[in-house]
C-alpha cells in the first residue's frame, strides 16, 4: 500500500518553496529490497527520511551508502540509484528555482552533484523535525510540522529578486524561452545573468534549460506504461531525436531504450509524481 500527499506551500513560503510532498509506502513482507532510478532534476530538495534511512549510490559506484535522516540535494548531473528494504516514509520539500539558495545563503555550486547531510547545512533542528514526524501516523500532521519548521526559517531567507521570477519562467516555459529574454526579465545583462544563474541553481542558463527539458521527458516516461519516445520528446520541447538522445545520455548516462530496461529491473518510480 502506498499513500501520496501533495501540499501547496503556505502563502508566506510560496516565493521559495514549490511543494511539500509526502510518501508512505508499506512493502509486501515477501518483497526483498527494491531499487529505482533518480536522474537529475532542476528542482533542489530537502529529503526527510522518516521511517528508515535510504541507501543510495551514484550509478558508477559499486556500493550503496546509508544516507542521513535529512539530505539536502542541490544541482545534480549524475543519475542516482536508491534502494529500500522495509516500509518507508519520506517527505520531500521541493524548492522553486533559487529557493534553496535563498534559504541556505550559499552558492549552489558548493553543494554540487551529491546529497549533503542536512545536519551540517541546517543545524540540529532538522533532525529534530524528522524525529517529530516519525512519531505521528498522519501525513497531514507531519506536513504541519514541516510547514512550521519552514515558517520558523523565514527571517533567514534572502529577499526575492527579479532573477528568481525569471528562473521560474524558465521552468514554466519548459526551458524553451530564449536566454536573452530570461536575462532581460531578470533585469540583468547576459553575463550578469549567467553568473547569478550559476550562483542560484548551480548551472549555466543553457545547461539549466536543457536539464528542464530532459526532466520533463523523464517524468513523462515514468508516467507511461508503454512509452512512446517520439511523443515524449515532442511534448518535452525536442524537435529532433538527436538532441533528445544527447541530453538523455548526458543526464541519465544511458539511452532512452536502455532506461526502459532499467525500469523493468528496478521498478520504483520516484519521479512520476514530482511537480514543478
Short mmCIF file of C-alpha atoms in Angstrom, two decimals:
data_model
loop_
_atom_site.label_atom_id
_atom_site.label_comp_id
_atom_site.label_asym_id
_atom_site.label_seq_id
_atom_site.Cartn_x
_atom_site.Cartn_y
_atom_site.Cartn_z
CA UNK A 1 0.00 0.00 0.00
CA UNK A 2 1.25 3.46 -0.85
CA UNK A 3 -0.05 6.89 0.08
CA UNK A 4 0.92 10.14 -1.65
CA UNK A 5 0.11 13.59 -0.33
CA UNK A 6 0.96 16.84 -2.11
CA UNK A 7 0.67 20.10 -0.22
CA UNK A 8 0.92 23.55 -1.73
CA UNK A 9 3.15 25.81 0.38
CA UNK A 10 1.85 28.27 2.95
CA UNK A 11 1.46 31.71 1.29
CA UNK A 12 4.42 33.04 3.29
CA UNK A 13 6.60 30.23 1.90
CA UNK A 14 5.36 30.28 -1.68
CA UNK A 15 8.11 32.55 -3.05
CA UNK A 16 10.80 29.91 -2.41
CA UNK A 17 9.01 26.59 -1.71
CA UNK A 18 7.27 24.81 -4.59
CA UNK A 19 5.61 21.98 -2.69
CA UNK A 20 5.79 19.58 0.23
CA UNK A 21 5.33 16.01 -0.91
CA UNK A 22 4.94 13.04 1.45
CA UNK A 23 5.01 9.34 0.62
CA UNK A 24 4.18 6.44 2.93
CA UNK A 25 4.87 3.02 1.45
CA UNK A 26 4.21 -0.32 3.16
CA UNK A 27 6.07 -3.09 1.33
CA UNK A 28 4.81 -6.62 0.95
CA UNK A 29 6.54 -8.79 3.62
CA UNK A 30 7.65 -11.19 0.87
CA UNK A 31 9.41 -8.45 -1.10
CA UNK A 32 13.13 -8.02 -0.81
CA UNK A 33 14.97 -4.79 -1.41
CA UNK A 34 13.51 -2.65 -4.19
CA UNK A 35 15.54 -0.17 -6.21
CA UNK A 36 14.80 2.71 -8.53
CA UNK A 37 16.49 5.36 -10.63
CA UNK A 38 16.77 9.04 -9.71
CA UNK A 39 18.19 11.05 -12.65
CA UNK A 40 18.94 14.76 -12.21
CA UNK A 41 16.07 17.22 -11.99
CA UNK A 42 16.13 21.04 -11.98
CA UNK A 43 14.40 21.05 -8.60
CA UNK A 44 16.51 21.35 -5.45
CA UNK A 45 15.09 19.47 -2.49
CA UNK A 46 15.40 18.50 1.14
CA UNK A 47 14.56 14.82 1.69
CA UNK A 48 13.41 13.76 5.15
CA UNK A 49 13.59 10.00 5.69
CA UNK A 50 11.01 9.49 8.38
CA UNK A 51 10.77 5.73 8.94
CA UNK A 52 14.09 4.43 7.73
CA UNK A 53 17.12 5.82 6.01
CA UNK A 54 17.52 5.25 2.30
CA UNK A 55 20.54 3.69 0.71
CA UNK A 56 21.86 5.47 -2.36
CA UNK A 57 24.74 5.43 -4.78
CA UNK A 58 25.79 7.13 -7.98
CA UNK A 59 25.38 4.85 -10.97
CA UNK A 60 29.14 4.39 -11.39
CA UNK A 61 29.68 3.48 -7.71
CA UNK A 62 29.72 -0.17 -6.65
CA UNK A 63 28.32 0.11 -3.12
CA UNK A 64 25.19 1.71 -1.70
CA UNK A 65 25.68 4.09 1.24
CA UNK A 66 23.15 4.76 4.00
CA UNK A 67 22.08 8.40 3.85
CA UNK A 68 21.42 10.66 6.81
CA UNK A 69 17.93 11.41 8.19
CA UNK A 70 17.80 14.67 6.26
CA UNK A 71 19.52 15.04 2.89
CA UNK A 72 19.93 18.31 1.02
CA UNK A 73 20.10 17.88 -2.76
CA UNK A 74 21.14 20.84 -4.86
CA UNK A 75 22.23 20.81 -8.52
CA UNK A 76 22.74 17.31 -9.92
CA UNK A 77 24.35 15.97 -13.06
CA UNK A 78 24.69 12.30 -12.15
CA UNK A 79 21.94 9.68 -12.02
CA UNK A 80 21.47 8.10 -8.61
CA UNK A 81 20.14 4.70 -7.63
CA UNK A 82 18.07 4.42 -4.45
CA UNK A 83 17.07 1.24 -2.63
CA UNK A 84 14.73 0.40 0.25
CA UNK A 85 14.21 -2.89 2.05
CA UNK A 86 11.44 -2.09 4.55
CA UNK A 87 8.41 0.13 4.91
CA UNK A 88 9.40 3.70 4.28
CA UNK A 89 8.07 7.22 4.64
CA UNK A 90 9.74 10.19 3.05
CA UNK A 91 8.91 13.89 2.91
CA UNK A 92 10.30 15.99 0.07
CA UNK A 93 10.50 19.77 0.37
CA UNK A 94 10.75 20.93 -3.23
CA UNK A 95 12.11 24.43 -3.81
CA UNK A 96 11.44 26.91 -6.56
CA UNK A 97 14.47 27.84 -8.70
CA UNK A 98 16.83 29.77 -6.45
CA UNK A 99 14.76 28.88 -3.37
CA UNK A 100 17.31 26.62 -1.71
CA UNK A 101 19.97 29.28 -2.31
CA UNK A 102 17.73 31.84 -0.62
CA UNK A 103 17.25 29.55 2.38
CA UNK A 104 20.85 28.38 2.84
CA UNK A 105 22.61 31.56 1.69
CA UNK A 106 25.40 29.65 -0.05
CA UNK A 107 26.13 29.35 -3.79
CA UNK A 108 24.66 26.15 -5.18
CA UNK A 109 27.98 25.21 -6.80
CA UNK A 110 29.17 24.44 -3.24
CA UNK A 111 26.68 21.57 -2.92
CA UNK A 112 27.04 20.23 -6.43
CA UNK A 113 26.09 16.72 -7.59
CA UNK A 114 25.60 14.86 -4.32
CA UNK A 115 23.34 14.55 -1.30
CA UNK A 116 24.58 16.54 1.70
CA UNK A 117 23.84 15.98 5.36
CA UNK A 118 21.08 18.32 6.49
CA UNK A 119 22.56 18.44 9.97
CA UNK A 120 25.69 20.13 8.61
CA UNK A 121 23.82 22.64 6.45
CA UNK A 122 20.74 23.37 8.58
CA UNK A 123 21.63 22.50 12.17
CA UNK A 124 20.25 20.15 14.82
CA UNK A 125 16.64 21.22 14.40
CA UNK A 126 16.32 19.45 11.03
CA UNK A 127 16.97 16.08 12.69
CA UNK A 128 14.57 17.06 15.48
CA UNK A 129 11.97 17.68 12.77
CA UNK A 130 12.46 14.19 11.33
CA UNK A 131 12.14 12.70 14.81
CA UNK A 132 8.84 14.51 15.44
CA UNK A 133 7.48 13.39 12.06
CA UNK A 134 8.41 9.77 12.84
CA UNK A 135 6.22 9.79 15.94
CA UNK A 136 2.93 10.55 14.13
CA UNK A 137 0.84 8.38 11.82
CA UNK A 138 -0.90 11.13 9.89
CA UNK A 139 0.80 12.59 6.80
CA UNK A 140 -1.19 15.77 7.41
CA UNK A 141 0.34 16.15 10.89
CA UNK A 142 3.83 15.54 9.53
CA UNK A 143 3.17 18.20 6.89
CA UNK A 144 2.16 20.68 9.58
CA UNK A 145 5.40 20.04 11.46
CA UNK A 146 7.40 20.63 8.26
CA UNK A 147 5.49 23.79 7.41
CA UNK A 148 6.01 25.19 10.92
CA UNK A 149 9.72 24.42 10.64
CA UNK A 150 9.98 26.36 7.37
CA UNK A 151 7.95 29.28 8.72
CA UNK A 152 10.46 29.46 11.55
CA UNK A 153 13.25 29.97 8.99
CA UNK A 154 11.66 32.95 7.22
CA UNK A 155 13.89 35.51 8.91
CA UNK A 156 17.00 33.96 7.30
CA UNK A 157 15.59 33.69 3.75
CA UNK A 158 17.15 36.10 1.25
CA UNK A 159 14.83 38.57 -0.46
CA UNK A 160 13.05 37.71 -3.69
CA UNK A 161 14.70 39.35 -6.72
CA UNK A 162 13.67 39.65 -10.39
CA UNK A 163 16.11 36.86 -11.28
CA UNK A 164 14.12 34.45 -9.11
CA UNK A 165 10.95 35.20 -11.06
CA UNK A 166 12.89 34.89 -14.32
CA UNK A 167 14.21 31.44 -13.32
CA UNK A 168 10.64 30.40 -12.52
CA UNK A 169 9.69 31.44 -16.04
CA UNK A 170 12.34 29.07 -17.40
CA UNK A 171 10.51 26.24 -15.64
CA UNK A 172 7.09 27.47 -16.77
CA UNK A 173 8.15 27.60 -20.42
CA UNK A 174 9.90 24.20 -20.16
CA UNK A 175 13.34 25.65 -20.84
CA UNK A 176 12.29 26.96 -24.25
CA UNK A 177 12.38 30.72 -23.56
CA UNK A 178 15.39 32.40 -25.22
CA UNK A 179 18.14 33.00 -22.66
CA UNK A 180 18.43 36.64 -23.72
CA UNK A 181 14.73 37.12 -22.90
CA UNK A 182 15.17 35.47 -19.49
CA UNK A 183 18.12 37.79 -18.75
CA UNK A 184 16.01 40.81 -19.73
CA UNK A 185 13.23 39.65 -17.41
CA UNK A 186 15.83 39.33 -14.64
CA UNK A 187 16.88 42.96 -15.27
CA UNK A 188 20.45 41.78 -15.85
CA UNK A 189 22.94 41.75 -18.68
CA UNK A 190 23.54 38.34 -20.22
CA UNK A 191 26.90 37.99 -18.45
CA UNK A 192 25.43 39.02 -15.09
CA UNK A 193 22.55 36.61 -15.56
CA UNK A 194 24.91 33.72 -16.32
CA UNK A 195 26.86 34.42 -13.12
CA UNK A 196 23.75 34.77 -10.96
CA UNK A 197 22.18 31.68 -12.52
CA UNK A 198 25.19 29.56 -11.50
CA UNK A 199 25.00 31.01 -8.00
CA UNK A 200 21.30 30.23 -7.60
CA UNK A 201 20.83 26.95 -9.48
CA UNK A 202 24.39 25.68 -9.98
CA UNK A 203 24.34 25.65 -13.77
CA UNK A 204 24.79 27.98 -16.70
CA UNK A 205 21.44 29.07 -18.18
CA UNK A 206 21.88 26.85 -21.26
CA UNK A 207 22.62 23.72 -19.24
CA UNK A 208 19.77 24.51 -16.86
CA UNK A 209 17.34 24.88 -19.80
CA UNK A 210 18.48 21.51 -21.18
CA UNK A 211 18.05 19.89 -17.76
CA UNK A 212 14.49 21.24 -17.55
CA UNK A 213 13.60 19.68 -20.90
CA UNK A 214 15.26 16.37 -20.03
CA UNK A 215 13.50 16.20 -16.66
CA UNK A 216 10.12 16.83 -18.29
CA UNK A 217 10.83 13.96 -20.69
CA UNK A 218 11.96 11.60 -17.94
CA UNK A 219 8.90 12.26 -15.78
CA UNK A 220 6.62 11.63 -18.77
CA UNK A 221 8.49 8.35 -19.26
CA UNK A 222 7.93 7.28 -15.64
CA UNK A 223 4.20 8.01 -16.03
CA UNK A 224 3.96 5.84 -19.16
CA UNK A 225 3.25 2.13 -19.02
CA UNK A 226 4.35 1.73 -22.65
CA UNK A 227 6.44 4.80 -23.50
CA UNK A 228 6.26 6.38 -26.94
CA UNK A 229 9.66 8.05 -27.09
CA UNK A 230 8.88 10.19 -30.14
CA UNK A 231 5.81 11.61 -28.44
CA UNK A 232 7.68 12.14 -25.15
CA UNK A 233 10.45 14.01 -26.96
CA UNK A 234 7.96 16.24 -28.78
CA UNK A 235 5.92 17.02 -25.65
CA UNK A 236 9.15 17.97 -23.85
CA UNK A 237 10.17 20.52 -26.46
CA UNK A 238 12.61 18.43 -28.50
CA UNK A 239 12.22 18.88 -32.23
CA UNK A 240 14.68 16.21 -33.29
CA UNK A 241 15.68 12.85 -31.86
CA UNK A 242 19.41 13.61 -31.95
CA UNK A 243 19.20 16.37 -29.31
CA UNK A 244 16.77 14.31 -27.24
CA UNK A 245 19.08 11.29 -27.13
CA UNK A 246 22.13 13.50 -26.50
CA UNK A 247 20.50 15.10 -23.43
CA UNK A 248 19.23 11.75 -22.20
CA UNK A 249 22.70 10.23 -22.40
CA UNK A 250 24.26 13.25 -20.65
CA UNK A 251 21.82 13.47 -17.75
CA UNK A 252 20.76 9.82 -17.38
CA UNK A 253 24.03 8.27 -18.54
CA UNK A 254 22.23 5.86 -20.88
CA UNK A 255 19.90 5.94 -23.89
CA UNK A 256 16.09 6.06 -23.53
CA UNK A 257 15.69 2.40 -24.55
CA UNK A 258 18.32 1.35 -22.00
CA UNK A 259 16.49 3.33 -19.31
CA UNK A 260 13.30 1.49 -20.23
CA UNK A 261 15.05 -1.80 -19.50
CA UNK A 262 16.46 -0.41 -16.22
CA UNK A 263 12.96 0.46 -15.04
CA UNK A 264 11.84 -3.11 -15.65
CA UNK A 265 14.67 -4.41 -13.47
CA UNK A 266 14.44 -1.68 -10.81
CA UNK A 267 10.76 -0.76 -10.68
CA UNK A 268 10.48 2.05 -8.14
CA UNK A 269 9.30 5.23 -9.89
CA UNK A 270 10.50 8.12 -7.76
CA UNK A 271 9.80 11.00 -10.15
CA UNK A 272 6.43 10.26 -11.72
CA UNK A 273 4.62 12.37 -9.12
CA UNK A 274 7.08 15.29 -8.95
CA UNK A 275 5.56 18.69 -9.75
CA UNK A 276 7.42 21.87 -10.51
#
